[in-house]
Amino acid sequence: MASPFIEIPVGDRLVKVTNPDKVYFPEPGYTKRQLVEYYLAVGEGILRATRNRPTTLERWPAGVFEGAKMATREDYARGQAGMGAGRSDAFYQKRVPKGAPDWVRTARIAFPSGRFADEVCPTEPAVIAWAANLGTLTFHPWPVRDGDVDHPDELRIDLDPQPGTDFSDAVRVALGPARDLLAELGYTGYVKTSGKAGVHIYVRIEPRWTFTEVRRAALAFGREVERRAPAEVTTRWWKEERGEQIFIDFNQNARDRTIASAYSVRPAPHAPVSAPVTWDELPDVDPRDFTIATMPARFAELGDLHASIDDESFTLDTLLDMADRDENDHGLGDMPYPPNYPKMPGEPKRVQPSKDTDNRA
């Protein structure tokens, strides 16, 4: 008979793992216990990526099986997201779950709507293990620390392949115009796989700009990369305008938009993870090679490749100057926000171009 629970020592804590033999990834047969053990094996790395950051938990308590689906925005609007709702097998936990241990700290954050929430704020490996026991596959930390939740300390560059492109195309953009621009700005960029087809680059910044300003800097970065590789890169927000190009998703720097952290597990059958890599190895990387089965040995050998990410932080002044030039000299103002955001100052019409009746002849 399978054990109903086990207790795993994590530092000074005992973390209960319920139904440890429950299969979360049917294709390779990985269990909940193996998921928890994976996170403990890369504990230093996942904690560096999430420590003291309000973190949304992407929970898959039923596991990753054929036909499993994430809760939709409509499910949340009806209050029917989550297990037991009959509508979804996975959901985003933006508020600390009821019954959380007293050693699970939280940070209060404000959503674009003006509402507030107390999100899990990891401070020790036991918090990661506790969250994994809840079925958390992916950790989505905000780019802020709990001491100042309104001023990001991280610029996030998301290279997102569109239909007709793939990981190799994102790598080419990362190693070419994106890396060149980082060097010209004097930035140290830390690169990782997304765990899917994309490439993420993180740059530590001084926490003295608002989300709006950081997003504006990210858009300026993307537009400059687009100028240097117009056939390969786009910053067009509307999917119908992107074509077969790599989209630089500047909106990932908006308030309440998050990216899967380094070492996070992604909900795909083979249990891939978002893997930090070096710039030198990026040309030969296959993101499918990084899974909960392979990453612990790599981590034991190489350690955390983002270990020095907090050693220095950078200014956004040059990027914001570039944004001013884009607007004043090239007529390139703001771009649309995601649909669930309130209308922002200076934002253009949030209308899909093909449905914009004002532009029809």
Short mmCIF file of C-alpha atoms in Angstrom, two decimals, residues 9 27 46 53-54 87 89 94 111 118 127 152 157 161 164 178 184 205 252 297 312 314 318 326 357:
data_model
loop_
_atom_site.label_atom_id
_atom_site.label_comp_id
_atom_site.label_asym_id
_atom_site.label_seq_id
_atom_site.Cartn_x
_atom_site.Cartn_y
_atom_site.Cartn_z
CA PRO A 9 13.99 17.10 6.55
CA GLU A 27 5.28 9.53 -19.82
CA ILE A 46 15.81 28.02 -7.34
CA ARG A 53 10.36 37.85 -4.21
CA PRO A 54 6.55 37.66 -4.26
CA ARG A 87 -13.16 23.23 -15.51
CA ASP A 89 -6.62 20.82 -13.84
CA LYS A 94 -1.55 34.39 -6.54
CA PHE A 111 -2.31 44.24 -9.17
CA ASP A 118 -0.33 38.51 -0.11
CA VAL A 127 9.25 26.88 1.28
CA PRO A 152 11.88 46.19 -10.11
CA ILE A 157 14.29 40.13 -22.08
CA PRO A 161 9.60 32.21 -31.11
CA GLY A 164 7.44 29.16 -38.19
CA ALA A 178 20.74 41.12 -28.43
CA GLU A 184 27.24 48.33 -25.83
CA ILE A 205 19.07 46.84 -12.48
CA GLN A 252 6.80 40.72 -19.58
CA ALA A 297 23.73 16.09 -11.91
CA GLU A 312 26.33 44.21 -9.78
CA PHE A 314 22.93 48.57 -13.85
CA THR A 318 20.61 54.95 -21.66
CA ASP A 326 12.23 56.59 -30.53
CA THR A 357 -12.60 50.08 -38.30
#
